PDB file of N, CA and C in Angstrom:
ATOM      1  N   UNK A   1     -22.341 -29.223  18.909  1.00 61.00           N
ATOM      2  CA  UNK A   1     -21.366 -28.943  17.875  1.00 61.00           C
ATOM      3  C   UNK A   1     -21.981 -28.096  16.768  1.00 61.00           C
ATOM      4  N   UNK A   2     -23.219 -28.409  16.387  1.00 70.00           N
ATOM      5  CA  UNK A   2     -23.878 -27.684  15.308  1.00 70.00           C
ATOM      6  C   UNK A   2     -24.101 -26.225  15.694  1.00 70.00           C
ATOM      7  N   UNK A   3     -24.364 -25.981  16.965  1.00 80.00           N
ATOM      8  CA  UNK A   3     -24.569 -24.609  17.421  1.00 80.00           C
ATOM      9  C   UNK A   3     -23.301 -23.784  17.308  1.00 80.00           C
ATOM     10  N   UNK A   4     -22.151 -24.380  17.625  1.00 81.00           N
ATOM     11  CA  UNK A   4     -20.895 -23.635  17.531  1.00 81.00           C
ATOM     12  C   UNK A   4     -20.503 -23.395  16.070  1.00 81.00           C
ATOM     13  N   UNK A   5     -20.813 -24.346  15.192  1.00 80.00           N
ATOM     14  CA  UNK A   5     -20.533 -24.169  13.759  1.00 80.00           C
ATOM     15  C   UNK A   5     -21.431 -23.070  13.200  1.00 80.00           C
ATOM     16  N   UNK A   6     -22.708 -23.102  13.567  1.00 81.00           N
ATOM     17  CA  UNK A   6     -23.634 -22.067  13.102  1.00 81.00           C
ATOM     18  C   UNK A   6     -23.233 -20.696  13.623  1.00 81.00           C
ATOM     19  N   UNK A   7     -22.780 -20.647  14.861  1.00 81.00           N
ATOM     20  CA  UNK A   7     -22.353 -19.380  15.434  1.00 81.00           C
ATOM     21  C   UNK A   7     -21.099 -18.867  14.703  1.00 81.00           C
ATOM     22  N   UNK A   8     -20.182 -19.770  14.378  1.00 83.00           N
ATOM     23  CA  UNK A   8     -18.974 -19.380  13.652  1.00 83.00           C
ATOM     24  C   UNK A   8     -19.302 -18.883  12.248  1.00 83.00           C
ATOM     25  N   UNK A   9     -20.194 -19.592  11.541  1.00 81.00           N
ATOM     26  CA  UNK A   9     -20.533 -19.233  10.167  1.00 81.00           C
ATOM     27  C   UNK A   9     -21.512 -18.069  10.082  1.00 81.00           C
ATOM     28  N   UNK A  10     -22.273 -17.830  11.139  1.00 83.00           N
ATOM     29  CA  UNK A  10     -23.243 -16.749  11.138  1.00 83.00           C
ATOM     30  C   UNK A  10     -24.623 -17.196  10.687  1.00 83.00           C
ATOM     31  N   UNK A  11     -24.766 -18.428  10.294  1.00 83.00           N
ATOM     32  CA  UNK A  11     -26.037 -18.984   9.840  1.00 83.00           C
ATOM     33  C   UNK A  11     -25.864 -20.498   9.823  1.00 83.00           C
ATOM     34  N   UNK A  12     -26.898 -21.200   9.409  1.00 87.00           N
ATOM     35  CA  UNK A  12     -26.774 -22.653   9.323  1.00 87.00           C
ATOM     36  C   UNK A  12     -25.806 -23.009   8.193  1.00 87.00           C
ATOM     37  N   UNK A  13     -25.084 -24.125   8.331  1.00 87.00           N
ATOM     38  CA  UNK A  13     -24.113 -24.496   7.301  1.00 87.00           C
ATOM     39  C   UNK A  13     -24.714 -24.630   5.903  1.00 87.00           C
ATOM     40  N   UNK A  14     -25.941 -25.159   5.807  1.00 90.00           N
ATOM     41  CA  UNK A  14     -26.572 -25.329   4.495  1.00 90.00           C
ATOM     42  C   UNK A  14     -26.881 -23.975   3.857  1.00 90.00           C
ATOM     43  N   UNK A  15     -27.390 -23.037   4.639  1.00 91.00           N
ATOM     44  CA  UNK A  15     -27.691 -21.698   4.089  1.00 91.00           C
ATOM     45  C   UNK A  15     -26.413 -20.971   3.679  1.00 91.00           C
ATOM     46  N   UNK A  16     -25.348 -21.109   4.479  1.00 89.00           N
ATOM     47  CA  UNK A  16     -24.068 -20.484   4.131  1.00 89.00           C
ATOM     48  C   UNK A  16     -23.528 -21.098   2.848  1.00 89.00           C
ATOM     49  N   UNK A  17     -23.625 -22.407   2.709  1.00 89.00           N
ATOM     50  CA  UNK A  17     -23.172 -23.076   1.488  1.00 89.00           C
ATOM     51  C   UNK A  17     -23.958 -22.593   0.275  1.00 89.00           C
ATOM     52  N   UNK A  18     -25.263 -22.440   0.429  1.00 93.00           N
ATOM     53  CA  UNK A  18     -26.101 -21.952  -0.669  1.00 93.00           C
ATOM     54  C   UNK A  18     -25.734 -20.507  -1.038  1.00 93.00           C
ATOM     55  N   UNK A  19     -25.534 -19.652  -0.043  1.00 91.00           N
ATOM     56  CA  UNK A  19     -25.141 -18.262  -0.307  1.00 91.00           C
ATOM     57  C   UNK A  19     -23.795 -18.201  -1.013  1.00 91.00           C
ATOM     58  N   UNK A  20     -22.838 -19.008  -0.564  1.00 91.00           N
ATOM     59  CA  UNK A  20     -21.523 -19.028  -1.193  1.00 91.00           C
ATOM     60  C   UNK A  20     -21.596 -19.531  -2.628  1.00 91.00           C
ATOM     61  N   UNK A  21     -22.462 -20.510  -2.894  1.00 94.00           N
ATOM     62  CA  UNK A  21     -22.617 -21.034  -4.248  1.00 94.00           C
ATOM     63  C   UNK A  21     -23.188 -19.967  -5.182  1.00 94.00           C
ATOM     64  N   UNK A  22     -24.212 -19.250  -4.715  1.00 94.00           N
ATOM     65  CA  UNK A  22     -24.816 -18.201  -5.543  1.00 94.00           C
ATOM     66  C   UNK A  22     -23.813 -17.075  -5.788  1.00 94.00           C
ATOM     67  N   UNK A  23     -23.124 -16.651  -4.749  1.00 94.00           N
ATOM     68  CA  UNK A  23     -22.138 -15.588  -4.880  1.00 94.00           C
ATOM     69  C   UNK A  23     -20.986 -16.015  -5.797  1.00 94.00           C
ATOM     70  N   UNK A  24     -20.543 -17.264  -5.686  1.00 93.00           N
ATOM     71  CA  UNK A  24     -19.478 -17.766  -6.555  1.00 93.00           C
ATOM     72  C   UNK A  24     -19.909 -17.765  -8.006  1.00 93.00           C
ATOM     73  N   UNK A  25     -21.166 -18.157  -8.265  1.00 94.00           N
ATOM     74  CA  UNK A  25     -21.677 -18.145  -9.631  1.00 94.00           C
ATOM     75  C   UNK A  25     -21.701 -16.726 -10.197  1.00 94.00           C
ATOM     76  N   UNK A  26     -22.198 -15.765  -9.402  1.00 94.00           N
ATOM     77  CA  UNK A  26     -22.281 -14.384  -9.867  1.00 94.00           C
ATOM     78  C   UNK A  26     -20.894 -13.782 -10.128  1.00 94.00           C
ATOM     79  N   UNK A  27     -19.968 -14.035  -9.228  1.00 92.00           N
ATOM     80  CA  UNK A  27     -18.609 -13.518  -9.413  1.00 92.00           C
ATOM     81  C   UNK A  27     -17.956 -14.187 -10.619  1.00 92.00           C
ATOM     82  N   UNK A  28     -18.151 -15.491 -10.778  1.00 91.00           N
ATOM     83  CA  UNK A  28     -17.600 -16.199 -11.932  1.00 91.00           C
ATOM     84  C   UNK A  28     -18.184 -15.689 -13.237  1.00 91.00           C
ATOM     85  N   UNK A  29     -19.470 -15.412 -13.251  1.00 93.00           N
ATOM     86  CA  UNK A  29     -20.116 -14.873 -14.443  1.00 93.00           C
ATOM     87  C   UNK A  29     -19.550 -13.499 -14.794  1.00 93.00           C
ATOM     88  N   UNK A  30     -19.415 -12.635 -13.787  1.00 92.00           N
ATOM     89  CA  UNK A  30     -18.883 -11.289 -14.014  1.00 92.00           C
ATOM     90  C   UNK A  30     -17.430 -11.353 -14.488  1.00 92.00           C
ATOM     91  N   UNK A  31     -16.633 -12.221 -13.884  1.00 90.00           N
ATOM     92  CA  UNK A  31     -15.236 -12.340 -14.293  1.00 90.00           C
ATOM     93  C   UNK A  31     -15.132 -12.851 -15.724  1.00 90.00           C
ATOM     94  N   UNK A  32     -15.993 -13.792 -16.086  1.00 92.00           N
ATOM     95  CA  UNK A  32     -15.991 -14.305 -17.452  1.00 92.00           C
ATOM     96  C   UNK A  32     -16.417 -13.219 -18.443  1.00 92.00           C
ATOM     97  N   UNK A  33     -17.390 -12.410 -18.047  1.00 94.00           N
ATOM     98  CA  UNK A  33     -17.870 -11.344 -18.919  1.00 94.00           C
ATOM     99  C   UNK A  33     -16.772 -10.320 -19.195  1.00 94.00           C
ATOM    100  N   UNK A  34     -15.918 -10.046 -18.199  1.00 91.00           N
ATOM    101  CA  UNK A  34     -14.829  -9.090 -18.380  1.00 91.00           C
ATOM    102  C   UNK A  34     -13.550  -9.739 -18.904  1.00 91.00           C
ATOM    103  N   UNK A  35     -13.567 -11.040 -19.054  1.00 91.00           N
ATOM    104  CA  UNK A  35     -12.387 -11.739 -19.543  1.00 91.00           C
ATOM    105  C   UNK A  35     -11.285 -11.868 -18.504  1.00 91.00           C
ATOM    106  N   UNK A  36     -11.657 -11.840 -17.243  1.00 86.00           N
ATOM    107  CA  UNK A  36     -10.680 -11.966 -16.166  1.00 86.00           C
ATOM    108  C   UNK A  36     -10.559 -13.410 -15.748  1.00 86.00           C
ATOM    109  N   UNK A  37      -9.359 -13.768 -15.329  1.00 91.00           N
ATOM    110  CA  UNK A  37      -9.116 -15.078 -14.739  1.00 91.00           C
ATOM    111  C   UNK A  37      -8.633 -14.852 -13.310  1.00 91.00           C
ATOM    112  N   UNK A  38      -8.781 -15.818 -12.434  1.00 88.00           N
ATOM    113  CA  UNK A  38      -8.323 -15.625 -11.049  1.00 88.00           C
ATOM    114  C   UNK A  38      -6.836 -15.264 -10.962  1.00 88.00           C
ATOM    115  N   UNK A  39      -6.025 -15.814 -11.854  1.00 91.00           N
ATOM    116  CA  UNK A  39      -4.601 -15.493 -11.810  1.00 91.00           C
ATOM    117  C   UNK A  39      -4.366 -14.030 -12.179  1.00 91.00           C
ATOM    118  N   UNK A  40      -5.231 -13.468 -13.033  1.00 89.00           N
ATOM    119  CA  UNK A  40      -5.120 -12.050 -13.377  1.00 89.00           C
ATOM    120  C   UNK A  40      -5.378 -11.168 -12.162  1.00 89.00           C
ATOM    121  N   UNK A  41      -6.341 -11.565 -11.359  1.00 85.00           N
ATOM    122  CA  UNK A  41      -6.635 -10.817 -10.133  1.00 85.00           C
ATOM    123  C   UNK A  41      -5.430 -10.887  -9.200  1.00 85.00           C
ATOM    124  N   UNK A  42      -4.829 -12.071  -9.090  1.00 89.00           N
ATOM    125  CA  UNK A  42      -3.650 -12.251  -8.248  1.00 89.00           C
ATOM    126  C   UNK A  42      -2.507 -11.358  -8.726  1.00 89.00           C
ATOM    127  N   UNK A  43      -2.255 -11.360 -10.048  1.00 93.00           N
ATOM    128  CA  UNK A  43      -1.186 -10.524 -10.603  1.00 93.00           C
ATOM    129  C   UNK A  43      -1.480  -9.038 -10.401  1.00 93.00           C
ATOM    130  N   UNK A  44      -2.723  -8.638 -10.521  1.00 91.00           N
ATOM    131  CA  UNK A  44      -3.077  -7.234 -10.309  1.00 91.00           C
ATOM    132  C   UNK A  44      -2.823  -6.825  -8.858  1.00 91.00           C
ATOM    133  N   UNK A  45      -3.177  -7.681  -7.912  1.00 89.00           N
ATOM    134  CA  UNK A  45      -2.916  -7.391  -6.503  1.00 89.00           C
ATOM    135  C   UNK A  45      -1.418  -7.327  -6.223  1.00 89.00           C
ATOM    136  N   UNK A  46      -0.674  -8.253  -6.807  1.00 93.00           N
ATOM    137  CA  UNK A  46       0.776  -8.262  -6.631  1.00 93.00           C
ATOM    138  C   UNK A  46       1.399  -6.999  -7.216  1.00 93.00           C
ATOM    139  N   UNK A  47       0.988  -6.630  -8.423  1.00 93.00           N
ATOM    140  CA  UNK A  47       1.530  -5.427  -9.062  1.00 93.00           C
ATOM    141  C   UNK A  47       1.184  -4.171  -8.274  1.00 93.00           C
ATOM    142  N   UNK A  48      -0.019  -4.121  -7.717  1.00 90.00           N
ATOM    143  CA  UNK A  48      -0.411  -2.960  -6.904  1.00 90.00           C
ATOM    144  C   UNK A  48       0.463  -2.876  -5.659  1.00 90.00           C
ATOM    145  N   UNK A  49       0.721  -4.008  -5.017  1.00 88.00           N
ATOM    146  CA  UNK A  49       1.576  -4.002  -3.827  1.00 88.00           C
ATOM    147  C   UNK A  49       2.996  -3.570  -4.192  1.00 88.00           C
ATOM    148  N   UNK A  50       3.508  -4.042  -5.316  1.00 90.00           N
ATOM    149  CA  UNK A  50       4.855  -3.644  -5.740  1.00 90.00           C
ATOM    150  C   UNK A  50       4.918  -2.163  -6.081  1.00 90.00           C
ATOM    151  N   UNK A  51       3.872  -1.635  -6.712  1.00 87.00           N
ATOM    152  CA  UNK A  51       3.842  -0.209  -7.031  1.00 87.00           C
ATOM    153  C   UNK A  51       3.821   0.638  -5.766  1.00 87.00           C
ATOM    154  N   UNK A  52       3.050   0.218  -4.783  1.00 84.00           N
ATOM    155  CA  UNK A  52       3.009   0.935  -3.508  1.00 84.00           C
ATOM    156  C   UNK A  52       4.380   0.884  -2.841  1.00 84.00           C
ATOM    157  N   UNK A  53       5.033  -0.276  -2.885  1.00 84.00           N
ATOM    158  CA  UNK A  53       6.374  -0.447  -2.317  1.00 84.00           C
ATOM    159  C   UNK A  53       7.360   0.509  -2.981  1.00 84.00           C
ATOM    160  N   UNK A  54       7.320   0.545  -4.311  1.00 85.00           N
ATOM    161  CA  UNK A  54       8.245   1.408  -5.047  1.00 85.00           C
ATOM    162  C   UNK A  54       7.954   2.888  -4.783  1.00 85.00           C
ATOM    163  N   UNK A  55       6.673   3.243  -4.713  1.00 84.00           N
ATOM    164  CA  UNK A  55       6.327   4.640  -4.425  1.00 84.00           C
ATOM    165  C   UNK A  55       6.855   5.055  -3.067  1.00 84.00           C
ATOM    166  N   UNK A  56       6.832   4.132  -2.114  1.00 80.00           N
ATOM    167  CA  UNK A  56       7.358   4.431  -0.785  1.00 80.00           C
ATOM    168  C   UNK A  56       8.827   4.770  -0.833  1.00 80.00           C
ATOM    169  N   UNK A  57       9.602   3.985  -1.590  1.00 78.00           N
ATOM    170  CA  UNK A  57      11.027   4.260  -1.679  1.00 78.00           C
ATOM    171  C   UNK A  57      11.298   5.490  -2.533  1.00 78.00           C
ATOM    172  N   UNK A  58      10.464   5.750  -3.514  1.00 80.00           N
ATOM    173  CA  UNK A  58      10.598   6.998  -4.267  1.00 80.00           C
ATOM    174  C   UNK A  58      10.363   8.196  -3.353  1.00 80.00           C
ATOM    175  N   UNK A  59       9.405   8.069  -2.461  1.00 78.00           N
ATOM    176  CA  UNK A  59       9.135   9.159  -1.521  1.00 78.00           C
ATOM    177  C   UNK A  59      10.337   9.377  -0.603  1.00 78.00           C
ATOM    178  N   UNK A  60      10.974   8.293  -0.175  1.00 76.00           N
ATOM    179  CA  UNK A  60      12.173   8.443   0.647  1.00 76.00           C
ATOM    180  C   UNK A  60      13.292   9.117  -0.137  1.00 76.00           C
ATOM    181  N   UNK A  61      13.416   8.760  -1.421  1.00 79.00           N
ATOM    182  CA  UNK A  61      14.421   9.391  -2.262  1.00 79.00           C
ATOM    183  C   UNK A  61      14.162  10.876  -2.433  1.00 79.00           C
ATOM    184  N   UNK A  62      12.897  11.240  -2.619  1.00 81.00           N
ATOM    185  CA  UNK A  62      12.547  12.655  -2.727  1.00 81.00           C
ATOM    186  C   UNK A  62      12.842  13.378  -1.412  1.00 81.00           C
ATOM    187  N   UNK A  63      12.523  12.725  -0.291  1.00 83.00           N
ATOM    188  CA  UNK A  63      12.800  13.320   1.012  1.00 83.00           C
ATOM    189  C   UNK A  63      14.289  13.590   1.158  1.00 83.00           C
ATOM    190  N   UNK A  64      15.108  12.631   0.781  1.00 84.00           N
ATOM    191  CA  UNK A  64      16.554  12.799   0.898  1.00 84.00           C
ATOM    192  C   UNK A  64      17.047  13.927   0.002  1.00 84.00           C
ATOM    193  N   UNK A  65      16.520  14.000  -1.222  1.00 85.00           N
ATOM    194  CA  UNK A  65      16.961  15.077  -2.116  1.00 85.00           C
ATOM    195  C   UNK A  65      16.520  16.435  -1.584  1.00 85.00           C
ATOM    196  N   UNK A  66      15.315  16.537  -1.022  1.00 84.00           N
ATOM    197  CA  UNK A  66      14.873  17.791  -0.411  1.00 84.00           C
ATOM    198  C   UNK A  66      15.781  18.165   0.758  1.00 84.00           C
ATOM    199  N   UNK A  67      16.156  17.159   1.526  1.00 86.00           N
ATOM    200  CA  UNK A  67      17.037  17.380   2.674  1.00 86.00           C
ATOM    201  C   UNK A  67      18.382  17.936   2.215  1.00 86.00           C
ATOM    202  N   UNK A  68      18.953  17.348   1.181  1.00 85.00           N
ATOM    203  CA  UNK A  68      20.259  17.803   0.692  1.00 85.00           C
ATOM    204  C   UNK A  68      20.161  19.206   0.111  1.00 85.00           C
ATOM    205  N   UNK A  69      19.129  19.465  -0.674  1.00 86.00           N
ATOM    206  CA  UNK A  69      18.964  20.796  -1.260  1.00 86.00           C
ATOM    207  C   UNK A  69      18.817  21.844  -0.162  1.00 86.00           C
ATOM    208  N   UNK A  70      18.046  21.551   0.855  1.00 86.00           N
ATOM    209  CA  UNK A  70      17.880  22.479   1.964  1.00 86.00           C
ATOM    210  C   UNK A  70      19.164  22.659   2.756  1.00 86.00           C
ATOM    211  N   UNK A  71      19.906  21.573   2.943  1.00 88.00           N
ATOM    212  CA  UNK A  71      21.154  21.652   3.700  1.00 88.00           C
ATOM    213  C   UNK A  71      22.191  22.499   2.982  1.00 88.00           C
ATOM    214  N   UNK A  72      22.183  22.483   1.656  1.00 88.00           N
ATOM    215  CA  UNK A  72      23.127  23.303   0.889  1.00 88.00           C
ATOM    216  C   UNK A  72      22.907  24.783   1.185  1.00 88.00           C
ATOM    217  N   UNK A  73      21.707  25.166   1.495  1.00 88.00           N
ATOM    218  CA  UNK A  73      21.406  26.569   1.810  1.00 88.00           C
ATOM    219  C   UNK A  73      21.536  26.838   3.307  1.00 88.00           C
ATOM    220  N   UNK A  74      21.004  25.959   4.131  1.00 88.00           N
ATOM    221  CA  UNK A  74      20.901  26.210   5.570  1.00 88.00           C
ATOM    222  C   UNK A  74      22.257  26.124   6.265  1.00 88.00           C
ATOM    223  N   UNK A  75      23.065  25.130   5.958  1.00 87.00           N
ATOM    224  CA  UNK A  75      24.330  24.940   6.671  1.00 87.00           C
ATOM    225  C   UNK A  75      25.287  26.114   6.455  1.00 87.00           C
ATOM    226  N   UNK A  76      25.511  26.588   5.232  1.00 88.00           N
ATOM    227  CA  UNK A  76      26.402  27.761   5.094  1.00 88.00           C
ATOM    228  C   UNK A  76      25.871  28.993   5.825  1.00 88.00           C
ATOM    229  N   UNK A  77      24.566  29.229   5.783  1.00 87.00           N
ATOM    230  CA  UNK A  77      23.996  30.368   6.513  1.00 87.00           C
ATOM    231  C   UNK A  77      24.221  30.193   8.010  1.00 87.00           C
ATOM    232  N   UNK A  78      24.005  29.008   8.516  1.00 85.00           N
ATOM    233  CA  UNK A  78      24.245  28.727   9.937  1.00 85.00           C
ATOM    234  C   UNK A  78      25.702  28.986  10.294  1.00 85.00           C
ATOM    235  N   UNK A  79      26.623  28.468   9.472  1.00 84.00           N
ATOM    236  CA  UNK A  79      28.045  28.674   9.751  1.00 84.00           C
ATOM    237  C   UNK A  79      28.404  30.165   9.698  1.00 84.00           C
ATOM    238  N   UNK A  80      27.859  30.882   8.751  1.00 85.00           N
ATOM    239  CA  UNK A  80      28.119  32.317   8.637  1.00 85.00           C
ATOM    240  C   UNK A  80      27.606  33.056   9.869  1.00 85.00           C
ATOM    241  N   UNK A  81      26.419  32.752  10.312  1.00 84.00           N
ATOM    242  CA  UNK A  81      25.850  33.381  11.510  1.00 84.00           C
ATOM    243  C   UNK A  81      26.698  33.046  12.729  1.00 84.00           C
ATOM    244  N   UNK A  82      27.141  31.805  12.845  1.00 85.00           N
ATOM    245  CA  UNK A  82      27.975  31.402  13.995  1.00 85.00           C
ATOM    246  C   UNK A  82      29.304  32.131  13.967  1.00 85.00           C
ATOM    247  N   UNK A  83      29.898  32.262  12.776  1.00 81.00           N
ATOM    248  CA  UNK A  83      31.171  32.976  12.676  1.00 81.00           C
ATOM    249  C   UNK A  83      31.015  34.453  13.037  1.00 81.00           C
ATOM    250  N   UNK A  84      29.937  35.055  12.558  1.00 83.00           N
ATOM    251  CA  UNK A  84      29.708  36.478  12.853  1.00 83.00           C
ATOM    252  C   UNK A  84      29.405  36.696  14.329  1.00 83.00           C
ATOM    253  N   UNK A  85      28.693  35.797  14.961  1.00 82.00           N
ATOM    254  CA  UNK A  85      28.381  35.957  16.380  1.00 82.00           C
ATOM    255  C   UNK A  85      29.578  35.565  17.253  1.00 82.00           C
ATOM    256  N   UNK A  86      30.495  34.793  16.742  1.00 72.00           N
ATOM    257  CA  UNK A  86      31.674  34.399  17.509  1.00 72.00           C
ATOM    258  C   UNK A  86      32.632  35.577  17.673  1.00 72.00           C
ATOM    259  N   UNK A  87      32.672  36.451  16.693  1.00 68.00           N
ATOM    260  CA  UNK A  87      33.561  37.624  16.748  1.00 68.00           C
ATOM    261  C   UNK A  87      33.151  38.595  17.856  1.00 68.00           C
ATOM    262  N   UNK A  88      31.914  38.622  18.204  1.00 64.00           N
ATOM    263  CA  UNK A  88      31.433  39.585  19.208  1.00 64.00           C
ATOM    264  C   UNK A  88      31.844  39.191  20.572  1.00 64.00           C
TER     265      UNK A  88
END
């Protein structure tokens, strides 16, 4: 059992626990120094995801407006060409 746990963790459980404790202390110290709280990180990630979501729909809106602007020019020209070639 210990071999499968060590293989899953990548090292012995005690060494992994020690590494995680040191890393947690360093991250906690840095977050405290910058005045960050874990909930602030969560809100920042959420806001970034929402901004990306909104940018995606803004891009679709721009695509649609480009499509309409182009269609205002292309469709009448197409119809004019079809009418002129139909007479022949």
